[in-house]
Every structure is written in structure tokens, then in C-alpha cells.
GROMACS .gro file of C-alpha atoms in nm:
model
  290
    1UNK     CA    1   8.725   8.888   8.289
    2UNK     CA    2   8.722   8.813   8.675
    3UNK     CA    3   8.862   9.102   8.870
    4UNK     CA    4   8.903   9.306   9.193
    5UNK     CA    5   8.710   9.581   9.322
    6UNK     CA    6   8.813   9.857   9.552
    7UNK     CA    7   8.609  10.130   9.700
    8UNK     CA    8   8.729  10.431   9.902
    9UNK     CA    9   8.548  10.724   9.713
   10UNK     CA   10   8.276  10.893   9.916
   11UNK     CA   11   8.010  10.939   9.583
   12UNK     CA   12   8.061  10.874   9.205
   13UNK     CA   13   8.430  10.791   9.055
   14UNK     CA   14   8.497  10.964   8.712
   15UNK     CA   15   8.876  10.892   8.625
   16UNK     CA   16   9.097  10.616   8.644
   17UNK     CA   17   9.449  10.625   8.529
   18UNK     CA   18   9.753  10.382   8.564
   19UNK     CA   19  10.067  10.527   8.665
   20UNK     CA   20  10.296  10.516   8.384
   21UNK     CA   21  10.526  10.283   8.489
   22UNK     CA   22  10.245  10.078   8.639
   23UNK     CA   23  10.309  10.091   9.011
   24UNK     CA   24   9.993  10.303   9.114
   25UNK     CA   25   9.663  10.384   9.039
   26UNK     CA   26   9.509  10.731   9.025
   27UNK     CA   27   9.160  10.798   9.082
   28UNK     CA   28   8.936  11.123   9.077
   29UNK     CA   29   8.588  11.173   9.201
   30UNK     CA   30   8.325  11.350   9.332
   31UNK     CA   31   8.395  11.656   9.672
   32UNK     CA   32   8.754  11.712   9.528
   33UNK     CA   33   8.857  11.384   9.580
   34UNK     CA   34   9.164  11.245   9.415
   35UNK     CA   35   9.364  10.947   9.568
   36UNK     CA   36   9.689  10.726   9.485
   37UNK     CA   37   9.659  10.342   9.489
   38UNK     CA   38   9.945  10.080   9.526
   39UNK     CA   39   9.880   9.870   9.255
   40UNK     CA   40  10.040   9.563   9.409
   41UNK     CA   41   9.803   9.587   9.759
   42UNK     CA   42   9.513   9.783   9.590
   43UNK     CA   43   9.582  10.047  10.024
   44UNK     CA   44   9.508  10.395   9.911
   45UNK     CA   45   9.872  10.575   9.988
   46UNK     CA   46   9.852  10.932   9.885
   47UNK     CA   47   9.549  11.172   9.898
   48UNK     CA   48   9.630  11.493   9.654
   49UNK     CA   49   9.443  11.833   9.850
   50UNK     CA   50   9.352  12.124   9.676
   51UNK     CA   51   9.028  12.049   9.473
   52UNK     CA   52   8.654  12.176   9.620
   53UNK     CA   53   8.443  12.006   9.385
   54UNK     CA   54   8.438  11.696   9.145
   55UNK     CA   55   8.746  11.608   8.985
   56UNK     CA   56   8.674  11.571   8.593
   57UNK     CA   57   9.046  11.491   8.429
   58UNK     CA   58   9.384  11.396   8.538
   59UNK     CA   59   9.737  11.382   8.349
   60UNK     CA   60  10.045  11.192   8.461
   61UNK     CA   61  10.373  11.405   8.377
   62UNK     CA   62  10.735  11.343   8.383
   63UNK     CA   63  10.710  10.948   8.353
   64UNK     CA   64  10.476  10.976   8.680
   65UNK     CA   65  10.694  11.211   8.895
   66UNK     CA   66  10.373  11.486   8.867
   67UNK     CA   67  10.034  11.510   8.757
   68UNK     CA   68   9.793  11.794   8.691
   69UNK     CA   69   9.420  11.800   8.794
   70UNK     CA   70   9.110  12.011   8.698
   71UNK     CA   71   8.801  12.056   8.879
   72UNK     CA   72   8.457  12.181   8.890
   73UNK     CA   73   8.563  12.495   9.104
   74UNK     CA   74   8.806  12.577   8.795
   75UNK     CA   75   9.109  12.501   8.942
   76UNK     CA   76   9.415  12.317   8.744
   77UNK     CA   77   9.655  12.158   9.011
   78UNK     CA   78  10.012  12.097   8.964
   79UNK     CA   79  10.075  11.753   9.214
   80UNK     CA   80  10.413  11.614   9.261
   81UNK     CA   81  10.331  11.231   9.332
   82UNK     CA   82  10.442  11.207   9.724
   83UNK     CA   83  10.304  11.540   9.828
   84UNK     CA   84   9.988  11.611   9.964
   85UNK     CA   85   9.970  11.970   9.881
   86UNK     CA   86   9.974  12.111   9.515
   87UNK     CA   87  10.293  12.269   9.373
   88UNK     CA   88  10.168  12.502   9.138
   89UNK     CA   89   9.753  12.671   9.105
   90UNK     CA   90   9.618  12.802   8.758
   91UNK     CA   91   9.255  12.942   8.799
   92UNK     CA   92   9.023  12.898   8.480
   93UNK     CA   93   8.684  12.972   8.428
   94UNK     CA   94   8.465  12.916   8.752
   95UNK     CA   95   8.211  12.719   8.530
   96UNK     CA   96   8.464  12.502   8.571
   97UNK     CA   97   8.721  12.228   8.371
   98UNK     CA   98   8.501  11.920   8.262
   99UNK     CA   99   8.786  11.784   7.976
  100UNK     CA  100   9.135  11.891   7.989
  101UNK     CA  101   9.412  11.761   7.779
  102UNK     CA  102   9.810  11.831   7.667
  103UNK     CA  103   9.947  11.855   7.332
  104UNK     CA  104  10.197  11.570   7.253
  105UNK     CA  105  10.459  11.782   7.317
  106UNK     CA  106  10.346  11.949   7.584
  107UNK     CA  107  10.392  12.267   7.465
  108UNK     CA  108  10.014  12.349   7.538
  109UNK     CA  109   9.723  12.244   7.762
  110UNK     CA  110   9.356  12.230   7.608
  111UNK     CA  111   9.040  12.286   7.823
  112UNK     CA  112   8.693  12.312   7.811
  113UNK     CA  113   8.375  12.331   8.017
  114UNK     CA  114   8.010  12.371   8.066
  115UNK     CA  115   7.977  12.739   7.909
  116UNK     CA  116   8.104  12.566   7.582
  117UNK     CA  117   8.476  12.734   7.621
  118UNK     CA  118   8.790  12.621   7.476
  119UNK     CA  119   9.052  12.728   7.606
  120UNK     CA  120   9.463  12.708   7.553
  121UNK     CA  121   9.724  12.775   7.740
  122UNK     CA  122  10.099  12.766   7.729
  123UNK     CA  123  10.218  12.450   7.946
  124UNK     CA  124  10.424  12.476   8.237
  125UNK     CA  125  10.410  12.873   8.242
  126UNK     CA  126   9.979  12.867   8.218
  127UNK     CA  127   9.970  13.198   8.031
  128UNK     CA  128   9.645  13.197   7.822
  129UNK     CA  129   9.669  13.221   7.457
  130UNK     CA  130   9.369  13.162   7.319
  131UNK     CA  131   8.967  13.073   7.359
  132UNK     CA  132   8.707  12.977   7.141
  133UNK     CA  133   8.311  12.978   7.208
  134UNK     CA  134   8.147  12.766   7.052
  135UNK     CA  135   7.847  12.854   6.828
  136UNK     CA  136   7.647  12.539   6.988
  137UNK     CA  137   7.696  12.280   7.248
  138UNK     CA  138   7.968  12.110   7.121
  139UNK     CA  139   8.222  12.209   7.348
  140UNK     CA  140   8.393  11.866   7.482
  141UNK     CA  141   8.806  11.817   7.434
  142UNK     CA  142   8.744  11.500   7.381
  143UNK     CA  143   9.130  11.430   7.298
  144UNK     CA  144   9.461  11.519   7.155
  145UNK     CA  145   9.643  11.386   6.872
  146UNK     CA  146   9.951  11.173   6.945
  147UNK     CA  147  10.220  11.355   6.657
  148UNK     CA  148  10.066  11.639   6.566
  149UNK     CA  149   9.913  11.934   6.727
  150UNK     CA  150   9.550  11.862   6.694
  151UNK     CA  151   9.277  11.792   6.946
  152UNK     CA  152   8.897  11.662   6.864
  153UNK     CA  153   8.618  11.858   7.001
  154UNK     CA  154   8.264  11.697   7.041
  155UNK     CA  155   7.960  11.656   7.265
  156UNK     CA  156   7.578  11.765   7.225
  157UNK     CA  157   7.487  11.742   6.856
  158UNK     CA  158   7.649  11.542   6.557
  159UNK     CA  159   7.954  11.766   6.502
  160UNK     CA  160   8.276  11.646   6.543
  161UNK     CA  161   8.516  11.940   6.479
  162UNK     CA  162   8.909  11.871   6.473
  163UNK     CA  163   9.105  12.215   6.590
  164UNK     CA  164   9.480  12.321   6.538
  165UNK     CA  165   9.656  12.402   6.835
  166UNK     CA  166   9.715  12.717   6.958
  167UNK     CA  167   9.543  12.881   6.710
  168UNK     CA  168   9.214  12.711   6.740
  169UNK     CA  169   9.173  12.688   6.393
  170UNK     CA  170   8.915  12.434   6.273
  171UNK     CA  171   9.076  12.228   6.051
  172UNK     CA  172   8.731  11.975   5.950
  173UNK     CA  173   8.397  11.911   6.053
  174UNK     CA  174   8.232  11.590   6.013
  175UNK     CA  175   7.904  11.431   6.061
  176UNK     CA  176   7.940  11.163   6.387
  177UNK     CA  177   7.686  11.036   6.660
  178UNK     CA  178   7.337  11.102   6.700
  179UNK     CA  179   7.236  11.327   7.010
  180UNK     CA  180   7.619  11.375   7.099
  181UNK     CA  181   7.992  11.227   7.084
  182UNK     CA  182   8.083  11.112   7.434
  183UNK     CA  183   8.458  11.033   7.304
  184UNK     CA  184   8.701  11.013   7.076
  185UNK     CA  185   9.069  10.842   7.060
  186UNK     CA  186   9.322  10.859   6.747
  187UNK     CA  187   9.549  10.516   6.729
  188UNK     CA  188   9.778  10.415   6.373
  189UNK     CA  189  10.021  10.721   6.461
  190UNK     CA  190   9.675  10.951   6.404
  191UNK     CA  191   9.592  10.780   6.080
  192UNK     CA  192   9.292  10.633   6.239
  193UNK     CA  193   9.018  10.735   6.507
  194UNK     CA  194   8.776  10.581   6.728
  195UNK     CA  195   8.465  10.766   6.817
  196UNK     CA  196   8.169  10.645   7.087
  197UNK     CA  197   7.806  10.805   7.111
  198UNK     CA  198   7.530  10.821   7.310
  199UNK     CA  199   7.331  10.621   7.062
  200UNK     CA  200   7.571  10.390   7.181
  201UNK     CA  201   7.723  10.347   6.842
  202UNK     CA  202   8.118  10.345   6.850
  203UNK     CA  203   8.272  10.439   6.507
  204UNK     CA  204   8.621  10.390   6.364
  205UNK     CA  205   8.724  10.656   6.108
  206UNK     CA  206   9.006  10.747   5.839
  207UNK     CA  207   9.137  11.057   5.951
  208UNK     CA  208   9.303  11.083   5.686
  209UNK     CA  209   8.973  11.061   5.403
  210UNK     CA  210   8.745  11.200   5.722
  211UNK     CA  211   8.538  10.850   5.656
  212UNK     CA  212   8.363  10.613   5.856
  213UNK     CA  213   8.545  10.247   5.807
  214UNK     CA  214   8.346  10.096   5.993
  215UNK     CA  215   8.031  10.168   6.237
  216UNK     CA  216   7.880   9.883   6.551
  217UNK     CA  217   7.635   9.918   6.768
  218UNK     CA  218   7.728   9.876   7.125
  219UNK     CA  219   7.369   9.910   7.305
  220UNK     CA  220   7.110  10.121   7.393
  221UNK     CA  221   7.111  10.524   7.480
  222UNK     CA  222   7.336  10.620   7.773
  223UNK     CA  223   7.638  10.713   7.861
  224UNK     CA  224   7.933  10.564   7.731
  225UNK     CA  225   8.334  10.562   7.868
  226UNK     CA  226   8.654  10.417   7.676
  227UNK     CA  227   9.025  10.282   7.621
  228UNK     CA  228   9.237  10.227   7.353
  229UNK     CA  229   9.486   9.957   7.461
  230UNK     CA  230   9.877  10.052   7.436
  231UNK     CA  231   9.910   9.820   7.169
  232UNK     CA  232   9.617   9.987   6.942
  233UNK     CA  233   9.533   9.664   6.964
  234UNK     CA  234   9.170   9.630   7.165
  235UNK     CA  235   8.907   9.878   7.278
  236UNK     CA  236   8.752   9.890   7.617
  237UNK     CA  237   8.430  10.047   7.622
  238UNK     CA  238   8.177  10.081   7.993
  239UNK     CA  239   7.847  10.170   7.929
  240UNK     CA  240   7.530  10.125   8.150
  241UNK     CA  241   7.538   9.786   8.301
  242UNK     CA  242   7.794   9.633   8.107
  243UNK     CA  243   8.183   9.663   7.978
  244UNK     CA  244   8.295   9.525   7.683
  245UNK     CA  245   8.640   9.431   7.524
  246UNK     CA  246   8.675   9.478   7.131
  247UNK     CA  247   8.968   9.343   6.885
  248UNK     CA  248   9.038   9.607   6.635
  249UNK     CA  249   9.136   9.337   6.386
  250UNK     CA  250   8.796   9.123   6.383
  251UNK     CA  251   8.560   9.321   6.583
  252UNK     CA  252   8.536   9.003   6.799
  253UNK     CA  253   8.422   9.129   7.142
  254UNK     CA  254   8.342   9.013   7.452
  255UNK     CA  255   8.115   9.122   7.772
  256UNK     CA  256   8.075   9.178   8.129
  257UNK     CA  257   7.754   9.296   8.314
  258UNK     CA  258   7.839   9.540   8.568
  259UNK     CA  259   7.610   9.651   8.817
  260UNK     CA  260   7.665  10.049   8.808
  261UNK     CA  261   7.461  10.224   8.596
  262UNK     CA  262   7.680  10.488   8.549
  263UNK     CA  263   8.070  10.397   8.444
  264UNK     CA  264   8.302  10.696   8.378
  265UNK     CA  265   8.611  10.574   8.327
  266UNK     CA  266   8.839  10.324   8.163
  267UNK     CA  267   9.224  10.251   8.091
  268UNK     CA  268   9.455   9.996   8.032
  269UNK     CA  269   9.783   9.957   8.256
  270UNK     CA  270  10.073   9.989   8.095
  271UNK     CA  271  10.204   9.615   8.085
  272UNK     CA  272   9.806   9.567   7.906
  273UNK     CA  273   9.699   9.263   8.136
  274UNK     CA  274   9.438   9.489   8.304
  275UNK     CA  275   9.180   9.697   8.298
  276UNK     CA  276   9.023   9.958   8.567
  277UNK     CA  277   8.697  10.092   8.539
  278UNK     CA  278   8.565  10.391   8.734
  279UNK     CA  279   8.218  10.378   8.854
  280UNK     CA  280   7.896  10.577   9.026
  281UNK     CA  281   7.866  10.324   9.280
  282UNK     CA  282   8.187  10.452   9.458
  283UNK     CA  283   8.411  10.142   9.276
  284UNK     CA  284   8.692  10.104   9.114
  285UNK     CA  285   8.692   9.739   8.953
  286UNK     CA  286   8.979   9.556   8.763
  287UNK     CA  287   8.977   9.336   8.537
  288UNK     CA  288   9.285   9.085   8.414
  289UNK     CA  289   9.256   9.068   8.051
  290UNK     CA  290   9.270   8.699   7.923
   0.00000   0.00000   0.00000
């Protein structure tokens, strides 16, 4: 897994995201900072304005025409890819957005942040239509279903709580991770989930009989970032010091040691012969799957 590694962030990167089509890169860190990369020459060629403090989720819309963004200060930003300045401004919470995600039909985007909100809106127009505190401090989006309108909340504690969207109805609760769920991705058209802890277990489940198929341990405490490939196909987990690559089929993985303790972010491009990972040490490497 040789690779390239860029740097251009002024403090910690924590999102990565290939451009749908596969021609950028978009990257979100620390200060507000969010920046467009050619893939081909790895230049940065846009820098999106408009966010105060670290930028915690990004979303490419309309096959990578726009994207939104959402911040620390609680601001969601409405980007059209070749201008600087935001085209539309939706305020939530000041606590701030730490996970933000759309439905699949993008009827509705989900939110959540530090005071253990959740929060739906009504996508493009932004009206809100409905909140939810949480009764602990399991208050993570971690993700939204890919057919139906369902997103997966986690985080501190060993709850992982599936809600109907927009009425925020809880449709199960299961027992996951020790200490907390740091993510959670559905693949098999929502049949089937993967789940990754801070006990640095990562967990593949039967959404369908809310069961545990099959459970590995990935190392020690920390905190832990991942991919599912397009293909539903491989898993790309970072973790503290190392990144590693796992077949779905076999469990066969391999590893790379990376020298950032802290790595916050991970996808696949689109064509699924590489990998980016976002890191604290200001990087963004690649890596060229073999």
C-alpha cells in the first residue's frame, strides 16, 4: 500500500471525500478550513470560505456540482464547487454540528452535536422539523441508510439506537461497543451493517435479525475512522498508528503503520484503486489499493 502524501492544512484534518466522479479531493479541518484538490496533480484549487471553526462533515450533491458543510460555530454551508463564497447559510445550534448526514433521498438532513441533539430538517428549504435529546451521551449520526429512511445513532456508551426519519422514532436498540461506537456503515442494500468501537473491536451485524455475524478485534483503545468500499467489497479502517484493509468475504486483512496518532478520516475513490486518509499531523495520505 505505497502512497502519496499531501499537506496544506494548518492543524488536524478530519474529512476526506472523493469527488464523485473522481476528479477532486475534498478535505475539512481544523480554523474553518475546507479545500478542493486536483486529483490528477494532488495543487489545492479551490478554498470554500464561510466556516470559523473546525469543519466536522462534508456532503457532495448534485453528482459534485455542490456540497454542504457543518462546523463547530453551527453553521451548515451550501458550496457550489468553483465558488469561493457559500450559496446558501442555515444556522443550527451554536454547540455546534459534529455529524451531519442526508437521507437517501434527500428529502431530509440529520444532525447532531456535543449537547447530545438530533436534529432534522427538511433539505434544500432547511426548515426544522424535528429534535430529539438524548437521555445519555449517545448522540452521534453516525450514518444513514442507503433505501430506506433510517439513520444509526451511537457514541459514549454501548447503545446503538436506529431512528426513523423525520419522525425520530426509535425503531431498535441494541447492545454494541464497549465505552462507545465511533461508526457505523450499512452495505447489502441495508441488509447488513458494519460497526467500529473504541475497544477497537469492529462488528458486522444482520440488520435484519439485529445480530452480531461476526465480531474482530482490530487493536487497542483509541480512536477509530472507516470506509466501506463502493463495491461492499473491503473495509478500510485508521486507527492510532496504523490503517488496515479488510475483505468482507474472508476477513483477510492487511496493514500499514502510520505515523499519526490520530486518523479521522477515510474513503475510497470512486473508480476503488485508492484510498485517502485524513490525519492530525496536517496529512492527507493515499494509498493505491493492490
Amino acid at each position: 500500500m505505497n502512497g502519496k502524501k499531501i499537506q496544506g492544512h494548518s492543524s488536524h484534518v478530519n474529512a476526506v471525500k472523493y469527488h464523485p466522479e473522481g476528479d477532486y479531493i475534498l478535505s475539512a479541518g481544523f480554523s474553518g478550513e475546507l479545500y478542493l484538490w486536483d486529483r490528477s496533480t494532488y495543487e489545492k484549487v479551490q478554498v470554500f470560505e464561510g466556516h470559523n471553526q473546525t469543519v466536522n462533515s462534508i456532503i457532495w450533491l448534485n453528482n459534485g456540482k455542490e456540497l454542504i458543510s457543518a462546523s463547530g460555530d453551527g453553521k451548515i454551508l451550501l458550496h457550489e464547487i468553483s465558488q469561493s463564497e457559500p450559496l446558501n447559510y442555515l444556522q443550527d445550534l451554536k454547540s455546534g454540528v459534529s455529524h451531519m448526514h442526508l437521507t437517501y433521498d434527500e428529502q431530509y438532513l440529520v444532525t447532531s452535536n456535543k449537547t447530545s441533539n438530533v436534529r432534522v430538517r427538511e433539505w434544500p428549504d432547511g426548515d426544522l422539523v424535528y429534535t430529539r435529546k438524548s437521555d445519555q451521551r449517545n448522540s452521534g449520526v453516525l450514518c444513514a441508510a442507503k433505501h430506506e429512511p433510517h439513520v444509526i445513532v451511537g457514541g459514549v456508551g454501548n447503545k446503538i439506537r436506529r431512528l426513523l426519519i423525520p419522525s425520530g422514532e426509535m425503531i431498535e436498540e441494541v447492545d454494541g461497543h464497549e465505552y462507545a461506537t465511533m461508526g457505523f456503515r450499512f452495505f447489502d442494500e441495508d441488509r447488513h451493517g458494519i460497526s467500529v468501537g473504541y475497544d477497537g473491536t469492529m462488528m458486522i451485524w444482520d440488520m435484519e435479525t439485529h445480530q452480531v455475524l461476526e465480531k474482530l478485534n482490530l487493536g487497542g483503545e483509541g480512536y477509530y475512522s472507516f470506509a466501506l468500499s463502493h463495491d461492499d467489497k473491503e473495509v478500510g479502517v485508521a486507527m492510532p498508528y496504523n490503517f488496515k484493509r479488510i475483505q468482507l468475504n474472508n476477513l483477510f486483512s492487511t496493514e500499514k503503520s502510520l505515523p499519526a496518532k490520530g486518523n479521522y478520516g477515510v474513503d475510497y475513490s470512486p473508480d476503488g484503486r485508492q484510498i485517502a486518509v485524513a490525519s492530525a499531523d496536517k496529512s492527507i495520505r493515499f494509498f493505491d489499493r493492490e
